[in-house]
Amino acid sequence: MSTKVIVIFGGVYSSLGKGITSSSIGRILTEMKYKVSMLKCDPYLNVDPGTLSPYQHGEVFVTYDGAETDLDLGNYERFTGKKMSRMSTLTSGRVYSEIISKERAGGYEGKTVQVIPHVTDHIKNKIYKLIEAENPDFLLIEIGGTVGDIESIPFVEAMSQFTSEYGKDNVMSILCAPLIYIPTSEEIKTKPTQHSFKELCSLGITPSILILRYTQMVDQSIIDKIALNCHLSSKNIFVSPNLKSTYFLPVELYNQGIYNSIMKYFGMKIDPNANIDNWVKYTDKIKSIKDEIKIAIVGKYIELHDSYASLVESLKLAGYEYSRNVKIGWVNSDTLTPKNLKTKFKGYHGILIPGGFGTRGIEGKILAAQYARTSKTPYMGICLGMQIATIEFARNVLGWKDATSQEFNPKSKRHVFHYIDGRMRLGEQVCQLVNKSTKCYKLYKNEFVAERHRHRYEFNNKYIKAFEDKGFVFSAFSNDSEKTVEMIELKDHPFFLGGQFHPELGSMPGNVDPMFIGFIGASIKHSQQKKTKK
């Protein structure tokens, strides 16, 4: 088989960083000039995470072709530099939904539909189709959940069957498991890892590589002990320590020799000239950065930072382009009042309002946008953040005190944003920048820009002239017959931009969305001006 398959499992408990580990292996193979594809299998019964609360599952990452997916697909894209598609995600909910639809339509010809073979066959067919469609050198499959969870068993069984069908020499299994430290005895315990390994073996999967999750590197004696009990060579056991940046993990695993273990397993020739020097150079640049810039993110899901995973990474990546570490301050929009704005935003060099749904925290976000506008603090509004900036302008500059969105108050007579046709705009769509003199055009340097969307409400175009008469600029519109507003900015402000789309979903190392580049650049300039005044 031309495509080699690597399956990554997690043991003992969740949140081990399987996604970052999978992404790091993908980065190493990409650096070696191999074509890499990735697939995330999630065992939950939701068809996709689109209806899940961010507190449940973190951000919803939207692929270019409009699939609402797990946030790990964002990591896959940022690490491999490759766009994922709806073929890169699979949930139990989607599997069962498609099977039941087929059964209701008589597709199984009266047969009893069962987990084996129908569910497992469905999962395997998705893998075969992905391989056929993309023909990668390597396909990395991450199995969500934890080994032993009842809901993930169909995926594990499907992987066991797939390994037998596709050939054991063509499928490698990797187990990520933690080492447990007991403070009272000051010991590292290996038994949970060993039991997880054996549990996976009992389910028909024998891992060829074990990646130990621990806060730091561990003694060789620990690795040797695990190797003996798991019948593995110690050369195939690696450690994923805590690092200052997740982007350092590919270099760490490469230096430990994981690339050699993968090549030897598949019987592939190891190129003596192969290296990851480009990635090393990029990460060395990150390590050398000492200066920082402080950005305030105003949201309502701030207790779980994964709710804004791609946003945080995009800010960091933009900062690296200016040799700055972006220090993020989390501001709960529910806590903002007219009296505490100056205090809440003291010390920040830029304000960003991200996307979101629902009415909670809206008034606080409007106050934040007002503060950014009147104090000349750089402002970036993403999706809802763009809508917030527009509504704030309508209320406090145009004098429309009842201005709002149909989402927030359906009964209002002044819907600056309204529900057009009941559909959710999802995926990559083209925006047309209308004027070369705007800040947006100067950033993007192109008339047509493809950006990813996830929203329902659009600007009400009947109000365009009233806004423009007061200096509000509509920088871009959708490149279709509807001509919906895509970008906005203010003329008399150092940097006050908003986009109806989600620029964070397409940002990658070395290729950061121009809006973030402009925002961080303006925030750095703002910080320097503040220092000069002092």
XYZ file of C-alpha atoms in Angstrom:
534
model
C 0.000 0.000 0.000
C 1.420 3.409 -0.949
C -0.226 5.183 1.994
C 1.161 4.344 5.426
C -1.261 4.770 8.324
C -0.382 5.877 11.856
C -3.120 5.603 14.509
C -2.756 7.564 17.771
C -4.611 6.487 20.930
C -4.758 8.009 24.406
C -4.610 6.142 27.685
C -5.440 6.630 31.399
C -7.161 10.032 31.083
C -8.121 12.675 28.529
C -6.497 16.045 27.750
C -3.084 14.450 27.293
C -2.316 16.484 24.216
C -2.946 13.726 21.662
C -3.882 16.390 19.133
C -0.600 18.264 19.581
C 1.311 14.964 19.495
C -0.429 13.911 16.279
C 0.157 17.367 14.805
C 3.832 17.253 15.789
C 4.358 13.919 14.057
C 2.560 15.381 11.050
C 4.937 18.362 11.106
C 8.016 16.115 11.233
C 6.812 14.067 8.268
C 5.854 17.224 6.376
C 9.329 18.643 6.944
C 10.675 15.395 5.458
C 8.749 16.251 2.261
C 6.070 13.601 2.726
C 2.444 14.298 1.863
C 0.436 14.037 5.081
C -3.322 13.733 5.658
C -5.058 13.595 9.023
C -8.315 12.279 10.477
C -9.865 12.930 13.890
C -12.339 10.328 15.198
C -14.503 11.542 18.091
C -16.650 9.035 20.013
C -19.416 11.436 21.106
C -22.934 11.048 19.675
C -23.281 14.627 18.464
C -23.074 14.653 14.672
C -20.533 17.479 15.004
C -19.570 19.976 17.748
C -21.571 22.782 16.112
C -24.286 22.702 18.780
C -21.958 22.061 21.724
C -21.225 24.727 24.307
C -17.617 25.958 24.134
C -17.372 24.907 27.786
C -18.033 21.325 26.681
C -15.667 21.030 23.774
C -13.692 24.219 23.247
C -13.896 26.118 19.992
C -15.640 24.873 16.876
C -13.073 24.803 14.089
C -14.569 25.334 10.629
C -12.845 23.767 7.632
C -12.589 25.535 4.289
C -15.413 23.370 2.915
C -17.765 24.244 5.778
C -17.518 21.378 8.273
C -17.893 22.230 11.961
C -15.205 20.177 13.658
C -13.055 19.528 16.695
C -10.443 22.147 17.598
C -7.668 19.611 16.932
C -8.196 20.125 13.206
C -6.957 23.658 13.785
C -3.781 22.222 15.303
C -3.448 19.859 12.340
C -3.608 22.779 9.920
C -1.226 25.021 11.842
C 1.374 22.281 12.246
C 1.207 20.624 8.830
C 0.387 23.727 6.778
C -2.323 21.706 5.011
C -6.018 22.568 4.867
C -8.243 19.926 6.420
C -11.653 19.077 4.944
C -14.895 17.481 6.089
C -13.243 14.153 5.253
C -10.780 14.851 8.085
C -13.397 14.487 10.807
C -15.642 11.635 11.932
C -17.901 11.305 14.973
C -19.951 8.434 16.348
C -22.990 10.642 15.876
C -22.261 11.075 12.194
C -21.575 7.353 11.743
C -24.829 6.300 13.413
C -26.824 9.043 11.665
C -25.664 7.875 8.236
C -26.229 4.220 9.084
C -29.749 4.846 10.402
C -30.635 6.942 7.342
C -29.449 4.121 5.124
C -31.398 1.564 7.159
C -34.613 3.623 6.985
C -34.212 3.803 3.213
C -33.907 0.017 2.974
C -30.216 0.089 2.216
C -29.459 -2.987 4.294
C -32.128 -5.111 2.563
C -33.763 -6.332 5.752
C -30.563 -7.376 7.506
C -30.073 -6.811 11.233
C -27.876 -3.729 11.560
C -25.131 -4.246 14.153
C -21.982 -2.620 15.489
C -20.027 -5.424 13.846
C -19.920 -5.417 10.884
C -21.982 -2.357 9.929
C -20.622 0.343 12.235
C -17.027 -0.830 11.946
C -17.352 -1.211 8.168
C -18.726 2.337 7.925
C -15.721 3.696 9.831
C -13.270 1.724 7.694
C -14.946 2.885 4.484
C -14.433 6.514 5.556
C -10.721 5.815 5.950
C -10.459 4.090 2.578
C -12.287 6.982 0.897
C -9.937 9.520 2.476
C -6.915 7.568 1.290
C -8.403 7.274 -2.201
C -9.311 10.964 -2.394
C -6.030 12.422 -1.124
C -3.506 9.606 -1.746
C -1.127 10.788 1.000
C 2.199 9.219 1.874
C 1.061 9.124 5.489
C -2.412 9.226 7.025
C -2.470 10.053 10.738
C -5.647 9.014 12.562
C -6.283 10.334 16.069
C -8.821 8.364 18.116
C -10.533 10.666 20.604
C -11.357 9.655 24.144
C -9.444 7.224 26.331
C -8.616 3.561 25.860
C -11.223 1.573 27.779
C -14.073 4.072 27.321
C -17.158 2.185 26.196
C -18.074 4.803 23.575
C -14.730 4.561 21.764
C -14.740 0.771 21.423
C -16.321 0.763 17.908
C -13.458 2.955 16.658
C -10.839 0.771 18.345
C -12.416 -2.373 16.889
C -12.566 -0.737 13.453
C -8.857 0.103 13.713
C -8.099 -3.494 14.688
C -10.001 -4.800 11.667
C -8.462 -2.159 9.420
C -4.960 -3.174 10.527
C -5.633 -6.796 9.584
C -7.158 -5.846 6.223
C -4.699 -3.151 5.215
C -1.685 -5.067 6.475
C 0.172 -4.850 9.769
C 3.259 -3.630 7.943
C 1.249 -0.645 6.670
C -0.404 0.427 9.939
C 1.439 1.636 13.035
C -0.278 2.259 16.374
C 0.947 4.793 18.928
C -0.263 5.077 22.518
C 0.016 8.362 24.430
C -0.193 7.829 28.172
C 0.800 9.819 31.271
C 3.257 9.045 33.991
C 1.689 9.598 37.416
C 3.674 11.364 40.129
C 2.752 10.647 43.769
C 3.874 13.629 45.931
C 3.635 11.817 49.264
C 6.119 9.134 48.258
C 7.891 11.309 45.675
C 7.612 8.508 43.131
C 6.707 8.245 39.474
C 4.185 5.428 39.022
C 4.178 3.483 35.754
C 1.360 1.013 36.452
C -1.463 3.131 34.935
C 0.556 3.418 31.714
C 1.299 -0.319 31.670
C -2.352 -1.243 32.273
C -3.506 1.125 29.546
C -1.022 -0.460 27.134
C -2.284 -3.945 27.994
C -5.909 -2.798 27.722
C -5.268 -1.619 24.183
C -3.552 -4.925 23.379
C -6.594 -6.805 24.697
C -8.742 -4.851 22.210
C -6.689 -6.081 19.282
C -4.242 -3.174 18.951
C -0.546 -3.606 19.775
C 1.186 -0.223 19.975
C 4.597 -0.029 18.341
C 5.421 3.343 19.904
C 4.651 4.678 23.372
C 4.728 8.396 24.084
C 4.889 9.229 27.788
C 3.292 12.476 28.917
C 5.131 14.019 31.836
C 6.118 17.459 33.089
C 9.770 16.909 32.261
C 12.179 14.360 30.846
C 12.422 11.149 32.903
C 15.276 8.852 33.854
C 16.181 6.071 31.478
C 15.429 3.587 34.256
C 11.739 4.533 34.076
C 11.696 4.030 30.312
C 13.486 0.695 30.620
C 10.990 -0.504 33.230
C 8.025 0.349 31.004
C 9.714 -1.187 27.978
C 10.192 -4.466 29.830
C 6.593 -4.633 31.031
C 5.110 -3.610 27.671
C 7.412 -5.794 25.549
C 8.695 -2.763 23.683
C 12.168 -1.634 22.786
C 13.161 1.333 24.904
C 14.138 3.018 21.600
C 10.430 3.153 20.747
C 9.430 4.941 23.937
C 9.452 8.742 23.865
C 8.676 11.511 26.334
C 6.456 14.541 25.725
C 7.463 17.041 28.441
C 5.895 20.383 29.274
C 7.317 22.994 26.901
C 6.979 26.775 26.742
C 5.332 26.453 23.329
C 3.528 23.555 21.694
C 5.469 24.400 18.533
C 8.592 23.058 20.245
C 7.254 19.480 20.465
C 8.105 18.410 16.877
C 11.762 19.276 17.520
C 11.702 17.485 20.878
C 10.266 14.268 19.438
C 12.533 14.444 16.401
C 15.625 14.809 18.585
C 14.522 11.769 20.579
C 14.434 9.744 17.349
C 10.742 9.208 16.636
C 11.278 9.705 12.901
C 13.756 6.811 12.800
C 11.327 4.523 14.662
C 8.525 5.323 12.210
C 10.694 4.733 9.150
C 12.085 1.451 10.504
C 8.609 0.155 11.332
C 7.404 0.700 7.779
C 10.641 -0.578 6.266
C 11.214 2.774 4.604
C 14.625 4.106 3.726
C 15.954 6.753 6.097
C 17.378 9.659 4.141
C 20.653 10.627 5.860
C 20.186 14.202 4.597
C 16.633 14.526 5.893
C 16.136 17.172 8.578
C 13.663 19.579 10.091
C 15.995 22.570 9.962
C 13.293 24.960 8.730
C 11.076 24.197 11.712
C 14.058 24.388 14.074
C 14.877 27.828 12.672
C 11.287 28.974 13.188
C 11.145 27.715 16.789
C 14.590 29.113 17.605
C 13.224 32.509 16.581
C 10.359 32.047 19.040
C 12.766 31.075 21.821
C 14.815 34.229 21.294
C 11.877 36.622 21.710
C 11.917 38.678 24.896
C 9.675 41.705 24.226
C 5.936 41.401 24.721
C 2.697 43.073 23.797
C -0.482 42.908 25.894
C -3.832 42.208 24.227
C -7.224 42.081 25.935
C -9.703 39.484 24.693
C -13.234 40.394 25.717
C -15.461 37.321 25.833
C -17.879 35.284 27.880
C -16.223 31.843 27.713
C -12.912 33.023 29.131
C -12.777 30.404 31.899
C -11.932 27.813 29.224
C -9.240 29.216 26.973
C -9.742 26.379 24.480
C -12.951 28.190 23.553
C -10.707 30.592 21.659
C -7.892 28.176 20.694
C -7.319 29.328 17.097
C -7.677 32.956 18.096
C -4.989 32.652 20.769
C -2.647 30.869 18.364
C -3.216 33.466 15.634
C -2.309 36.284 18.015
C 0.837 34.439 19.074
C 1.830 33.732 15.475
C 1.281 37.367 14.516
C 3.393 38.429 17.479
C 6.240 36.203 16.344
C 6.293 38.065 13.020
C 7.184 41.206 15.005
C 9.478 39.370 17.473
C 6.950 39.888 20.242
C 5.376 37.510 22.703
C 1.669 38.255 22.911
C 0.504 38.289 26.493
C -3.258 37.809 26.604
C -5.506 39.261 29.255
C -8.959 37.688 29.588
C -11.731 40.213 30.248
C -15.161 38.868 31.139
C -17.675 41.021 29.265
C -20.253 40.453 32.015
C -18.075 42.427 34.435
C -17.721 45.591 32.347
C -19.518 48.768 33.381
C -19.179 52.395 32.225
C -17.283 53.158 35.440
C -14.637 50.431 35.314
C -13.615 50.460 31.627
C -10.446 52.482 32.132
C -9.377 50.243 35.004
C -10.201 46.995 33.205
C -8.217 47.932 30.102
C -5.301 49.579 31.855
C -1.994 48.291 30.518
C -3.406 46.710 27.369
C -2.197 47.773 23.940
C -5.052 46.342 21.898
C -8.615 45.114 22.380
C -10.139 42.161 20.539
C -13.741 40.949 20.619
C -14.120 37.441 19.162
C -17.078 35.582 17.731
C -19.905 34.132 19.775
C -23.615 33.462 19.970
C -26.415 34.499 22.318
C -27.302 37.605 24.292
C -25.213 37.139 27.445
C -22.395 39.649 27.804
C -23.417 41.738 24.792
C -23.761 45.074 26.597
C -20.317 44.679 28.134
C -18.821 44.035 24.710
C -20.512 47.154 23.355
C -18.893 49.131 26.179
C -15.499 47.627 25.275
C -15.910 48.648 21.629
C -16.899 52.144 22.700
C -13.806 52.406 24.890
C -11.547 51.258 22.033
C -13.123 53.740 19.627
C -13.003 56.768 21.908
C -9.574 56.060 23.472
C -7.997 55.336 20.064
C -6.920 51.886 21.283
C -6.365 49.398 18.415
C -9.473 47.277 18.014
C -10.146 44.056 16.122
C -13.642 42.601 15.863
C -14.179 39.056 14.653
C -17.664 38.022 13.475
C -19.742 39.024 16.514
C -16.958 41.490 17.361
C -17.542 43.214 14.015
C -21.275 43.349 14.716
C -20.655 44.745 18.202
C -18.481 47.564 16.825
C -21.154 48.443 14.280
C -23.984 48.460 16.815
C -21.893 50.601 19.200
C -21.306 53.145 16.433
C -25.013 53.194 15.621
C -25.966 53.862 19.226
C -23.316 56.383 20.226
C -22.457 58.163 16.963
C -25.650 57.912 14.924
C -27.753 58.291 18.058
C -29.873 55.189 17.458
C -30.248 54.036 21.045
C -32.417 51.094 20.019
C -29.887 49.791 17.471
C -29.255 46.078 17.927
C -29.230 42.718 16.205
C -32.287 40.626 15.578
C -30.442 37.916 17.510
C -30.327 40.036 20.668
C -33.772 41.654 20.530
C -36.216 40.315 17.912
C -38.788 42.978 18.861
C -36.571 45.997 18.211
C -37.496 48.270 15.295
C -33.839 49.017 14.486
C -32.152 45.756 13.469
C -28.721 46.828 12.249
C -28.082 43.090 11.831
C -30.856 40.788 10.744
C -31.617 37.207 9.825
C -31.712 37.016 6.031
C -32.628 33.508 4.939
C -32.343 31.253 7.982
C -29.109 29.594 6.927
C -25.763 29.410 8.658
C -22.954 30.654 6.443
C -20.187 28.105 6.840
C -16.799 27.630 5.250
C -14.555 29.569 2.935
C -16.241 32.298 0.901
C -14.836 35.115 -1.201
C -14.886 38.719 0.003
C -14.407 41.618 -2.401
C -12.462 44.616 -1.123
C -14.001 47.687 -2.679
C -11.489 50.491 -2.210
C -7.685 50.458 -2.472
C -7.409 53.379 -0.051
C -8.810 51.413 2.924
C -6.683 49.888 5.691
C -8.119 46.479 4.839
C -6.932 46.645 1.247
C -3.491 47.822 2.326
C -3.262 44.778 4.598
C -4.582 42.155 2.183
C -3.126 43.716 -0.986
C -5.782 41.970 -3.071
C -9.240 42.729 -4.347
C -10.541 39.237 -3.618
C -9.920 37.375 -0.357
C -11.171 33.922 0.691
C -12.064 33.698 4.398
C -13.938 31.180 6.548
C -17.355 32.042 7.978
C -19.636 30.830 10.746
C -22.600 33.101 11.383
C -26.317 33.618 10.713
C -26.939 37.361 10.985
C -25.891 39.924 8.364
C -25.637 43.709 8.293
C -28.848 45.393 7.161
C -27.733 47.123 3.951
C -30.492 49.711 4.077
C -28.458 51.508 6.743
C -25.217 51.748 4.749
C -25.558 55.410 3.721
C -26.390 56.599 7.238
C -23.201 54.980 8.534
C -21.023 56.224 5.702
C -22.216 59.790 6.213
C -20.631 59.682 9.687
C -17.264 58.300 8.581
C -17.952 54.598 8.983
C -16.274 52.580 6.214
C -17.565 49.365 4.666
C -14.324 47.891 3.297
C -15.532 44.642 1.737
C -18.660 42.825 0.630
C -19.464 39.247 -0.268
C -18.650 38.378 -3.858
C -22.179 37.275 -4.692
C -25.563 38.767 -5.535
C -26.405 39.471 -1.864
C -23.419 41.802 -1.359
C -23.440 41.356 2.395
C -20.990 43.396 4.467
C -17.722 41.540 5.173
C -15.314 44.165 6.592
C -15.681 47.467 8.391
C -13.271 50.138 9.649
C -13.129 53.706 10.932
C -11.409 56.543 9.081
C -10.317 58.614 12.067
C -8.824 55.792 14.143
C -5.282 54.301 14.165
C -6.673 50.786 13.804
C -10.347 49.888 14.184
C -11.205 46.921 11.946
C -13.801 44.195 11.946
C -14.527 41.181 9.783
C -17.730 39.167 9.518
C -15.537 36.105 8.945
C -13.080 34.224 11.186
C -9.512 35.058 10.111
C -8.101 32.955 12.953
C -9.235 29.760 11.229
C -6.815 30.185 8.341
C -3.736 31.505 10.150
C -0.627 29.325 10.109
C 3.004 29.768 11.193
C 4.692 32.040 8.693
C 1.392 32.695 6.937
C -0.713 34.656 9.406
C -3.931 36.327 8.292
C -3.192 39.987 7.407
C -5.815 41.305 9.820
C -3.874 39.881 12.771
C -0.617 41.245 11.353
C -2.175 44.697 11.115
C -3.730 44.504 14.576
C -0.529 43.445 16.355
C 1.500 45.989 14.410
C -0.905 48.760 15.435
C -0.899 47.536 19.050
C 2.916 47.653 19.158
C 2.854 51.200 17.812
C 0.220 52.121 20.410
C 2.391 50.699 23.197
C 5.385 52.709 21.999
C 3.318 55.892 21.934
C 2.176 55.230 25.498
C 5.796 54.808 26.602
C 6.759 58.065 24.874
C 3.984 59.945 26.681
C 5.224 58.632 30.026
